XYZ file of C-alpha atoms in Angstrom:
693
model
C -28.353 29.624 34.037
C -24.879 28.604 32.530
C -23.562 27.342 36.293
C -26.596 25.705 36.546
C -26.215 24.194 33.023
C -22.448 23.084 33.487
C -23.704 21.398 37.277
C -26.629 19.603 36.104
C -24.106 18.376 32.742
C -21.369 16.922 34.959
C -23.887 15.556 37.236
C -25.295 13.617 34.238
C -21.684 12.355 33.594
C -20.407 11.521 36.359
C -23.893 9.918 37.610
C -23.093 7.874 33.856
C -19.382 6.860 34.890
C -20.108 5.844 38.123
C -22.992 3.116 36.724
C -20.603 1.696 34.659
C -18.455 1.193 36.988
C -20.629 -0.944 39.483
C -21.134 -2.665 36.102
C -18.319 -3.535 34.874
C -17.582 -4.635 38.698
C -19.957 -7.478 38.358
C -17.599 -9.779 35.990
C -14.152 -8.120 36.969
C -10.830 -9.939 35.416
C -7.568 -9.215 37.147
C -5.445 -7.955 35.343
C -3.303 -4.736 34.237
C -5.618 -3.511 31.527
C -8.818 -3.924 33.774
C -7.525 -2.691 36.676
C -6.669 0.404 34.964
C -9.907 0.051 32.830
C -12.201 0.359 36.168
C -9.196 3.426 37.212
C -9.965 4.951 34.327
C -13.784 4.982 34.925
C -13.802 6.139 38.689
C -10.907 8.941 37.640
C -13.450 10.584 34.764
C -16.696 9.846 37.077
C -14.985 11.973 40.164
C -13.366 14.544 37.484
C -16.795 14.988 36.306
C -18.375 15.587 39.326
C -15.443 18.121 40.814
C -16.014 19.909 37.422
C -19.968 20.839 37.962
C -18.893 21.611 41.660
C -15.656 23.222 41.962
C -14.855 23.652 38.383
C -11.709 26.247 37.206
C -10.181 24.792 40.191
C -7.157 23.754 40.924
C -8.443 20.419 42.373
C -10.847 20.034 39.572
C -8.034 20.934 37.353
C -5.882 17.836 38.407
C -8.284 15.545 38.640
C -8.831 16.158 34.609
C -5.339 14.833 34.454
C -5.469 12.237 36.495
C -8.087 11.049 34.195
C -6.485 11.606 31.074
C -2.633 9.831 32.635
C -4.952 6.248 34.118
C -6.601 6.513 30.065
C -3.281 6.746 28.659
C -1.353 4.274 30.792
C -4.319 1.893 30.139
C -3.295 2.460 26.055
C 0.506 1.584 27.345
C -0.391 -1.582 28.877
C -2.349 -2.681 25.919
C 0.064 -1.689 23.221
C 2.941 -3.869 24.899
C 0.799 -6.373 25.842
C 1.804 -9.032 22.545
C 4.606 -10.783 22.907
C 5.152 -10.798 26.000
C 5.389 -7.535 27.064
C 8.366 -7.042 24.273
C 8.118 -3.385 23.518
C 9.488 -0.708 20.659
C 11.667 1.803 22.324
C 9.837 4.487 19.946
C 6.140 3.570 21.251
C 7.434 3.868 24.426
C 8.778 7.215 23.614
C 5.698 8.477 22.331
C 4.036 7.535 25.756
C 6.607 8.931 27.750
C 6.246 12.460 25.679
C 2.571 12.251 26.481
C 2.706 11.458 30.367
C 5.392 14.532 30.316
C 2.827 16.705 29.240
C 0.560 15.333 31.573
C 3.413 16.099 34.467
C 3.669 20.054 33.089
C -0.082 20.259 33.098
C -0.059 19.343 36.781
C 2.969 21.293 37.943
C 1.016 24.802 35.452
C -2.429 23.975 37.019
C -0.934 23.857 40.385
C 1.494 27.296 40.352
C -1.453 29.304 38.832
C -3.704 29.614 41.644
C -0.119 30.660 44.229
C 1.273 32.822 41.146
C 0.941 36.732 41.263
C -1.379 38.567 39.102
C 0.710 39.490 36.766
C 1.717 35.564 35.886
C -1.582 33.965 35.553
C -2.172 35.242 32.681
C 0.309 33.209 30.870
C -0.132 30.267 33.010
C -3.769 29.806 32.092
C -2.603 30.537 28.229
C 0.004 27.634 28.952
C -2.221 25.225 30.863
C -4.704 25.643 27.879
C -2.189 24.667 25.098
C -1.065 21.487 27.383
C -3.877 20.522 27.347
C -4.528 20.802 23.690
C -1.335 18.878 23.247
C -2.543 16.268 25.692
C -5.797 15.856 23.507
C -3.747 15.737 20.349
C -1.309 13.067 21.625
C -3.674 10.761 23.182
C -5.813 10.731 19.546
C -2.423 9.493 18.248
C -2.297 7.088 20.576
C -5.788 5.638 20.359
C -5.631 5.606 16.347
C -2.321 3.767 16.093
C -3.084 0.915 18.989
C -6.597 0.182 16.628
C -5.256 0.869 13.350
C -2.628 -1.775 14.285
C -4.266 -4.025 16.474
C -4.953 -8.006 15.637
C -7.660 -8.099 13.730
C -9.071 -10.957 15.743
C -8.776 -8.017 18.667
C -10.240 -5.349 17.098
C -14.274 -5.709 17.834
C -13.694 -6.541 21.578
C -11.669 -2.756 21.632
C -13.691 -0.839 19.126
C -15.934 0.623 21.956
C -13.385 1.062 24.478
C -11.056 3.463 21.697
C -14.443 4.925 20.250
C -15.003 5.980 24.039
C -11.718 7.633 24.702
C -11.716 9.228 21.092
C -14.881 10.844 21.741
C -13.343 12.427 25.505
C -10.608 13.512 23.671
C -12.120 14.678 20.741
C -14.495 17.425 22.419
C -11.272 18.105 24.750
C -8.974 18.779 21.509
C -11.955 21.358 19.772
C -12.824 22.791 23.455
C -9.073 23.901 23.945
C -8.720 25.404 20.527
C -11.787 27.326 21.050
C -10.480 28.214 24.711
C -6.767 29.123 23.063
C -8.642 31.426 20.133
C -10.610 33.161 22.967
C -13.825 32.577 21.125
C -17.200 32.791 23.186
C -18.058 29.478 21.897
C -15.397 27.703 24.189
C -17.299 27.977 27.411
C -20.476 26.372 26.209
C -18.481 23.870 25.171
C -17.117 23.624 28.918
C -20.634 23.512 30.205
C -21.960 20.478 28.043
C -18.260 18.243 28.696
C -20.640 16.146 30.633
C -22.589 15.371 28.451
C -20.316 13.923 26.133
C -18.842 12.187 29.335
C -22.269 10.411 29.836
C -22.484 9.735 26.050
C -19.340 7.837 25.901
C -20.674 6.012 29.017
C -22.505 3.102 27.047
C -19.009 2.394 24.971
C -17.335 1.257 27.978
C -20.305 -0.412 30.006
C -20.690 -2.737 26.679
C -16.694 -3.495 26.752
C -16.251 -7.339 27.972
C -13.294 -7.250 30.002
C -11.004 -10.657 28.730
C -7.667 -9.714 28.279
C -7.379 -12.723 26.069
C -8.773 -10.553 23.237
C -7.032 -7.638 24.106
C -3.223 -7.901 22.091
C -2.738 -5.417 19.915
C 0.790 -5.401 18.003
C 2.381 -2.196 16.722
C 4.373 -2.133 13.820
C 7.566 0.005 13.078
C 5.702 2.169 10.540
C 2.881 2.839 13.649
C 5.681 3.983 15.782
C 7.037 6.420 13.224
C 3.317 7.537 12.241
C 3.269 8.511 16.220
C 6.615 10.323 16.111
C 6.128 12.190 13.718
C 2.391 12.995 14.220
C 3.678 13.966 17.904
C 6.836 16.335 16.497
C 4.145 17.970 14.657
C 1.501 18.360 17.214
C 4.499 19.545 19.636
C 6.104 21.734 17.273
C 2.614 23.827 16.466
C 1.302 23.741 20.168
C 5.329 24.650 21.598
C 4.876 27.721 19.003
C 1.109 28.936 19.835
C 2.492 28.645 23.771
C 5.194 30.873 23.028
C 2.892 33.517 21.118
C 1.032 33.378 24.115
C 3.708 34.288 26.248
C 4.886 37.256 23.921
C 1.741 38.461 24.249
C 1.399 38.413 27.704
C 2.640 41.044 30.172
C 5.362 38.942 31.877
C 8.746 39.601 33.409
C 11.569 40.524 31.170
C 13.461 36.817 31.140
C 10.687 34.723 30.519
C 9.895 36.822 27.808
C 13.634 36.772 26.816
C 13.652 32.442 27.273
C 10.392 32.941 24.779
C 12.351 34.516 21.901
C 15.319 32.593 22.354
C 13.121 28.900 21.997
C 11.123 30.823 19.207
C 14.806 31.311 17.320
C 15.975 27.860 18.262
C 13.041 25.669 16.711
C 12.316 27.974 13.123
C 16.504 27.253 13.086
C 16.134 23.830 13.484
C 13.057 23.179 11.259
C 15.226 25.353 8.837
C 17.908 23.177 8.643
C 16.274 20.089 9.066
C 14.141 20.308 6.204
C 16.367 20.826 3.440
C 19.272 19.427 4.634
C 19.182 15.895 3.218
C 22.118 14.854 5.149
C 20.588 16.451 8.407
C 17.313 14.044 7.703
C 19.834 10.914 6.786
C 21.441 11.749 10.567
C 18.308 12.376 12.010
C 16.767 8.890 10.400
C 19.792 6.831 11.810
C 19.915 8.529 15.336
C 16.369 7.370 15.913
C 17.110 3.970 14.117
C 19.543 3.340 16.671
C 18.542 4.766 19.912
C 14.216 4.393 19.671
C 14.297 1.077 18.006
C 15.120 -2.704 19.084
C 15.630 -3.214 14.831
C 17.220 -0.923 12.230
C 15.084 -2.189 9.256
C 11.435 -2.622 9.029
C 11.908 -6.020 7.856
C 9.166 -6.877 6.225
C 8.672 -3.347 4.766
C 12.366 -3.947 3.245
C 11.831 -7.281 1.566
C 8.223 -6.988 0.111
C 10.455 -3.727 -0.981
C 13.203 -5.731 -2.263
C 10.912 -8.455 -3.933
C 9.194 -5.931 -6.178
C 11.931 -3.796 -7.411
C 13.436 -7.511 -8.529
C 10.188 -8.387 -10.022
C 9.567 -5.174 -11.897
C 10.000 -7.243 -14.963
C 7.421 -5.248 -17.190
C 9.737 -2.216 -17.034
C 12.590 -1.408 -19.739
C 15.156 -1.261 -16.867
C 17.671 -4.597 -17.174
C 17.658 -6.981 -14.382
C 21.376 -6.139 -13.250
C 20.333 -2.003 -12.901
C 17.584 -3.353 -10.811
C 19.622 -5.564 -8.306
C 22.014 -2.232 -7.804
C 19.121 -0.133 -7.364
C 17.460 -2.613 -4.832
C 20.670 -3.004 -2.526
C 21.024 0.947 -3.011
C 17.252 1.545 -1.706
C 18.635 -0.545 1.344
C 21.106 1.223 2.601
C 20.344 4.366 1.015
C 22.682 4.775 -1.400
C 23.232 7.263 -4.342
C 24.527 4.922 -7.294
C 26.321 1.502 -7.553
C 26.943 -1.065 -9.884
C 27.498 -4.619 -10.746
C 30.385 -6.587 -11.871
C 29.712 -10.533 -12.656
C 31.792 -12.856 -14.893
C 30.853 -13.156 -18.491
C 30.073 -16.593 -20.511
C 34.228 -17.072 -20.924
C 34.593 -16.700 -17.019
C 35.979 -12.940 -17.665
C 34.933 -10.411 -15.066
C 32.914 -7.191 -16.269
C 30.237 -4.658 -15.796
C 27.308 -6.185 -15.756
C 24.919 -3.762 -14.931
C 24.961 -0.111 -13.529
C 22.565 2.433 -11.471
C 22.648 5.773 -11.725
C 26.649 5.867 -11.975
C 27.697 8.692 -14.428
C 31.346 8.683 -13.503
C 34.462 7.031 -15.774
C 35.466 3.789 -14.186
C 39.078 2.967 -14.428
C 39.873 0.443 -17.237
C 41.105 -1.545 -14.992
C 37.540 -1.803 -13.186
C 36.260 -2.558 -16.572
C 38.613 -5.443 -16.874
C 37.323 -6.937 -13.611
C 41.171 -7.048 -12.858
C 42.476 -8.431 -9.761
C 38.858 -10.055 -8.899
C 40.385 -13.757 -9.674
C 41.654 -14.402 -6.067
C 38.607 -12.663 -4.256
C 36.075 -14.373 -6.107
C 36.247 -17.658 -4.801
C 36.343 -16.082 -1.308
C 33.111 -14.501 -2.105
C 31.338 -17.935 -1.644
C 31.200 -17.187 2.014
C 28.362 -14.498 1.227
C 31.035 -11.662 3.479
C 29.773 -8.333 3.045
C 32.560 -5.932 1.916
C 32.917 -2.870 4.174
C 35.641 -0.873 2.114
C 35.478 1.865 4.489
C 37.019 -1.048 6.924
C 39.416 -1.795 4.618
C 41.218 1.601 3.688
C 41.205 2.880 7.287
C 42.207 -0.965 8.567
C 39.401 -1.328 11.474
C 37.883 -4.397 10.433
C 37.852 -7.980 11.415
C 41.155 -9.990 11.067
C 39.067 -12.331 8.668
C 38.019 -8.830 6.481
C 41.573 -7.391 6.415
C 43.135 -10.911 4.897
C 40.568 -10.340 1.925
C 42.789 -9.867 -1.441
C 40.868 -7.011 -2.404
C 41.785 -5.351 -6.128
C 43.903 -1.916 -5.709
C 41.364 0.037 -7.680
C 38.843 -1.053 -5.378
C 40.299 0.666 -2.303
C 41.680 3.488 -4.404
C 37.858 4.528 -5.693
C 37.223 6.435 -2.337
C 33.225 7.099 -3.509
C 32.750 3.162 -3.429
C 31.491 2.360 -0.040
C 30.180 -1.317 0.458
C 30.328 -4.682 -1.798
C 27.485 -7.465 -1.082
C 28.255 -10.408 -3.338
C 25.393 -12.057 -4.929
C 26.107 -16.211 -3.942
C 24.153 -19.180 -5.282
C 24.482 -22.175 -3.596
C 28.365 -21.575 -2.185
C 29.519 -19.764 -5.701
C 29.653 -15.649 -6.227
C 27.498 -14.950 -9.109
C 28.177 -11.566 -8.920
C 29.380 -8.910 -6.618
C 27.093 -5.547 -6.111
C 29.527 -2.455 -5.128
C 27.357 0.608 -3.631
C 28.768 4.454 -3.399
C 28.343 5.925 -0.196
C 25.190 8.039 0.558
C 25.051 11.590 2.527
C 25.997 10.259 6.092
C 28.888 7.815 6.051
C 28.370 5.309 8.744
C 30.261 1.838 9.399
C 27.709 -1.228 9.359
C 26.472 -3.331 11.747
C 25.323 -6.766 12.368
C 21.867 -5.772 11.573
C 23.367 -4.665 8.178
C 25.480 -7.134 7.412
C 22.583 -10.121 7.794
C 20.442 -8.039 5.633
C 22.421 -7.680 2.976
C 23.777 -11.320 2.895
C 20.182 -12.333 2.669
C 19.153 -10.032 0.234
C 22.825 -10.715 -1.709
C 21.017 -15.082 -1.525
C 17.330 -13.548 -2.889
C 19.447 -11.334 -5.622
C 21.747 -14.107 -6.914
C 18.755 -16.622 -7.300
C 17.399 -13.812 -9.685
C 20.265 -13.548 -11.518
C 21.073 -17.308 -11.739
C 18.028 -17.765 -13.562
C 17.969 -15.092 -16.003
C 21.551 -16.388 -17.200
C 19.909 -19.888 -17.613
C 17.438 -18.076 -19.453
C 19.436 -16.494 -21.677
C 21.460 -20.136 -21.526
C 18.391 -21.692 -23.458
C 17.614 -18.921 -25.347
C 20.711 -19.106 -27.203
C 20.655 -23.252 -27.282
C 17.534 -22.514 -28.936
C 19.072 -20.444 -31.311
C 21.691 -22.697 -32.440
C 19.603 -25.243 -32.825
C 17.851 -23.225 -35.076
C 20.701 -22.470 -36.944
C 21.985 -26.257 -37.011
C 18.277 -26.686 -39.057
C 19.200 -23.709 -41.300
C 22.642 -25.050 -42.102
C 20.756 -28.362 -42.675
C 18.333 -27.374 -44.957
C 21.465 -25.230 -46.683
C 23.652 -28.130 -47.253
C 20.884 -30.054 -49.210
C 20.798 -27.009 -51.295
C 24.855 -27.188 -51.904
C 24.650 -31.034 -52.606
C 22.136 -30.130 -55.638
C 24.499 -27.817 -56.827
C 27.387 -29.952 -56.079
C 25.812 -32.812 -58.317
C 24.521 -29.809 -61.350
C 28.633 -29.140 -61.290
C 29.570 -32.991 -61.286
C 27.306 -33.438 -64.532
C 28.892 -30.939 -65.987
C 32.695 -32.104 -65.394
C 31.728 -35.341 -66.099
C 30.253 -33.892 -69.871
C 33.121 -31.360 -70.458
C 35.576 -33.753 -71.923
C 32.867 -35.050 -74.924
C 30.401 -31.594 -75.353
C 33.212 -29.348 -74.681
C 33.832 -28.351 -78.563
C 29.379 -28.085 -78.801
C 28.738 -24.209 -78.473
C 25.028 -24.940 -77.215
C 26.533 -27.040 -74.650
C 29.120 -24.522 -73.495
C 26.074 -21.704 -73.861
C 23.908 -24.377 -71.301
C 27.390 -24.584 -69.388
C 28.188 -20.837 -68.456
C 24.355 -20.562 -67.708
C 24.903 -23.453 -65.440
C 27.675 -22.073 -63.668
C 26.016 -18.563 -63.743
C 22.705 -19.767 -62.049
C 24.989 -21.970 -59.739
C 27.022 -18.760 -59.069
C 24.281 -17.163 -57.967
C 22.625 -20.033 -55.969
C 25.653 -19.964 -53.703
C 25.574 -16.138 -52.909
C 22.538 -16.688 -51.708
C 23.467 -19.640 -49.386
C 26.314 -17.211 -48.026
C 24.118 -14.226 -47.133
C 21.441 -16.840 -45.338
C 24.447 -18.234 -43.290
C 26.444 -16.436 -41.113
C 30.251 -17.783 -40.994
C 31.284 -19.679 -37.887
C 34.686 -19.532 -36.288
C 35.511 -23.589 -36.318
C 37.981 -24.904 -33.628
C 39.353 -27.359 -36.263
C 42.573 -25.800 -38.728
C 43.799 -23.382 -36.191
C 47.284 -22.362 -36.741
C 49.554 -22.497 -34.143
C 50.473 -19.188 -32.617
C 53.500 -16.980 -34.056
C 55.057 -13.913 -34.079
C 52.986 -11.306 -36.112
C 54.009 -7.811 -36.921
C 51.067 -5.557 -36.682
C 52.001 -2.859 -39.364
C 51.237 -4.639 -42.007
C 48.157 -6.314 -40.520
C 46.903 -3.557 -39.891
C 47.330 -1.353 -42.914
C 45.431 -4.138 -44.472
C 42.375 -3.777 -42.798
C 42.528 -0.287 -42.441
C 42.887 0.119 -46.622
C 40.148 -2.551 -46.485
C 38.001 0.001 -45.181
C 38.738 3.565 -46.302
C 36.520 3.096 -49.111
C 33.839 3.407 -47.573
C 35.064 5.636 -44.291
C 37.659 7.714 -43.058
C 40.015 5.658 -40.792
C 42.967 6.507 -39.162
C 45.874 4.488 -37.832
C 47.236 6.099 -34.626
C 50.358 5.247 -32.661
C 53.518 2.457 -32.719
C 51.926 -0.100 -35.277
C 55.657 -1.427 -35.699
C 55.911 -4.179 -32.715
C 55.558 -7.629 -33.059
C 52.849 -9.895 -31.001
C 52.357 -13.484 -30.142
C 49.118 -14.538 -31.699
C 47.710 -16.100 -35.558
C 47.950 -14.144 -38.397
C 44.599 -15.114 -39.962
C 42.669 -14.696 -37.422
C 43.850 -11.613 -35.781
C 43.126 -10.333 -39.336
C 39.733 -11.372 -39.342
C 39.004 -10.240 -35.403
C 39.995 -6.657 -36.298
C 38.281 -6.537 -39.613
C 34.873 -7.513 -37.719
C 35.246 -4.711 -34.667
C 36.632 -2.654 -37.739
C 33.681 -3.117 -39.861
C 31.456 -2.502 -36.856
C 32.678 0.380 -35.954
C 32.365 2.425 -39.651
C 28.860 1.385 -39.442
C 28.400 2.789 -36.301
C 30.202 5.638 -36.862
C 28.473 9.369 -38.803
C 29.798 9.445 -42.103
C 31.763 12.863 -40.987
C 33.427 10.852 -38.050
C 36.422 9.191 -38.477
C 37.109 5.762 -36.918
C 40.765 5.290 -35.273
C 43.031 2.068 -34.631
C 45.802 3.246 -31.902
C 48.262 1.007 -31.230
C 50.209 1.116 -27.563
C 52.381 -1.245 -25.552
C 53.163 -1.292 -21.920
C 54.277 -3.999 -19.472
C 54.801 -6.805 -22.378
C 51.393 -6.423 -23.503
C 50.854 -4.808 -26.757
C 47.051 -2.591 -26.777
C 44.810 -2.425 -30.297
C 42.093 0.233 -29.594
C 39.614 0.845 -31.981
C 37.487 3.675 -31.365
C 34.294 5.243 -32.630
C 32.250 8.335 -32.593
C 28.968 6.063 -32.790
C 25.451 5.878 -31.024
C 27.110 4.373 -27.819
C 26.126 1.454 -25.825
C 24.552 0.915 -22.530
C 26.062 -1.481 -19.792
C 23.084 -4.225 -20.414
C 23.538 -4.509 -23.751
C 27.410 -4.957 -23.713
C 26.711 -7.485 -20.923
C 23.937 -9.516 -22.901
C 23.721 -9.046 -26.200
C 27.137 -7.605 -27.890
C 28.916 -10.871 -27.642
C 25.881 -13.260 -27.771
C 25.506 -15.319 -31.421
C 22.744 -14.223 -33.705
C 22.216 -11.207 -31.947
C 22.495 -7.998 -33.605
C 21.026 -4.510 -34.334
C 21.874 -4.587 -37.751
C 19.105 -4.916 -40.522
C 20.878 -7.549 -41.871
C 23.608 -8.480 -39.919
C 24.176 -12.069 -38.560
C 24.981 -11.165 -34.970
C 28.045 -13.363 -35.490
C 31.292 -10.564 -35.436
C 31.662 -9.611 -31.860
C 30.976 -13.223 -30.946
C 33.443 -14.373 -33.728
C 36.306 -11.511 -32.992
C 35.884 -12.591 -29.269
C 36.591 -16.295 -30.132
C 39.705 -15.658 -32.445
C 41.460 -13.157 -29.374
C 40.649 -15.633 -26.358
C 42.106 -18.199 -28.656
C 45.278 -16.614 -29.000
C 45.769 -16.110 -24.696
C 44.335 -12.135 -25.384
C 41.838 -10.226 -24.321
C 38.831 -8.178 -25.903
C 36.750 -5.439 -23.748
C 34.827 -2.740 -24.388
C 34.183 0.653 -22.629
C 31.230 2.772 -24.269
C 28.396 4.610 -23.266
C 24.790 5.593 -24.532
C 25.644 8.734 -27.042
C 29.390 8.489 -26.203
C 30.621 6.270 -29.005
C 32.568 2.989 -27.818
C 36.541 1.353 -27.833
C 37.413 -2.206 -28.712
C 40.496 -2.524 -26.887
C 42.231 -6.392 -28.257
C 45.637 -6.690 -25.564
C 48.045 -9.606 -26.856
C 51.292 -10.098 -25.372
C 54.300 -8.789 -27.448
C 56.724 -11.229 -29.060
C 60.120 -12.549 -26.668
C 62.047 -10.553 -29.396
C 59.755 -7.242 -29.050
C 59.879 -7.466 -25.211
C 63.719 -7.639 -25.300
C 63.564 -5.067 -27.553
C 61.620 -2.691 -25.553
C 63.621 -3.913 -22.228
C 66.868 -2.688 -23.687
C 65.412 0.419 -25.217
C 64.011 0.959 -21.559
C 67.611 0.864 -19.974
C 69.407 2.897 -22.548
């Protein structure tokens, strides 16, 4: 009964496919895909007929393999039909792997009848596993071809892809049941022809129009094909090895199976937990299996989404660094950019936990390099360190601290117009590799996009500050009006003083008026922050630090414990009142930020013809974004009644003396403000004499 059912089932499938073949010949179009379509129909009809009359023979098995090979070849032609036959190497690898499995299946089916009885069981098990791999791999190819094809071509491809899916889904279930040695497997084998007959109308309704069959695969589809095929192959090979180990085969085959099982287990155990191994695998796949290292559409969409994520609390500078780190899989990075005075500073960091050297915080050595960054040249720091870069790269004047930091890997200039507005420095990933032309092109293009975002943010910041100044000027105008009224009152008192000074009532009224005027002026002072004025600035002179610092410290010791450390008995070139005012602002801020039990220190050091005044506190600290955008911005204050002028005025005064004001701080680690001024000529000579002595 089963043999009769199998015969009529396969005969029905053969007749149905033959009828579809004759139907397609009526409107035949000469094209590679159309020829393979007709060949697939013929091979399917032949395979179905041989399965009915010669089921279980080598000829029937090879006919089924030929059928699968022709259909896979048609899918391969369709996948490479677009863009003048151009294809990704990864897609070709998937098809090559399926074709290799089909070749192995042909070899196993041909050797099985000739093998000794002891080996036939293992060969039969291997044949079933190979057919399972073929069905799974072919379904992956159908899914990716249809899912990644152009929308206009899906309508014409839907029915033939459905027909192929029906054939291979049935095969996958059939051979899985046979591998598990379940009785249902034989019943499904007898009904295989019915499934072929049901799939035949899908091919009959397919138009042989080659212009509509132009699917286009993306890189994501290729990775999906590779990953799914690798997973299916892994489990199929494991099943094959298990079947060999169960069978009574010769010792060398069993030993080979055990060796392969151990090797695959070790490879899987190394690849999955190791980030370096996964990175190495990704690099090798991208290098050897794809025409391009990057999927530019995916990278660009992710880059733009990271820069435009304005709803998050992450500052723009940190988002810029993270966007570049995502491209190169870098673990951390930072952004260097000039501030509003033209001095270079750390504008933002991302996952940067190490402390930078003082030269990096101050941006030393970047003055000569920065104009050259306008060309958009990406800095490959390893090429500079090991001197294997191009002559143009090796001629760049990189700062010594930049090369000394071994964990720094790549520098990406942010070029807006023809000027650099920032420099992103990235640390090396687990797998440190040389950069190639694709990396340079992508990073240069992304750098211009990030520079545009940074320049736009800077323009908005300047506009916001201009608005604050406008508001300040408006308030100042109102205050001047009130001051004018107070001056009028005081003028009237002065005019009447000579005539009415002897009158006790007038004197009492005068005292009341003066008290009122003083109260109003104090109120006005609380509404207006003191601003530094360029006019009336004293010329620079030698200033001894000891009495000046002692005065500033004494003014704060009533409020907090302030300690003066180091050698204060040196002279610097500056302006006494301005320096005292700047130190007073910074010291007051340090006292306000520090807990009552934590002292504030003022340390004086000197070296290289420069004196440094370090004011350190143990307060809550500041992040890089606050330092870059708000600390020295006018009218930006975190204090409830603060004016936001102190730090801005202190830096303005220090820069006017030819000095530098730098800050180093991290959240939870306090802050350290450093004033750097040149020592006086006499002091420098005295230091030199002491060193010689």
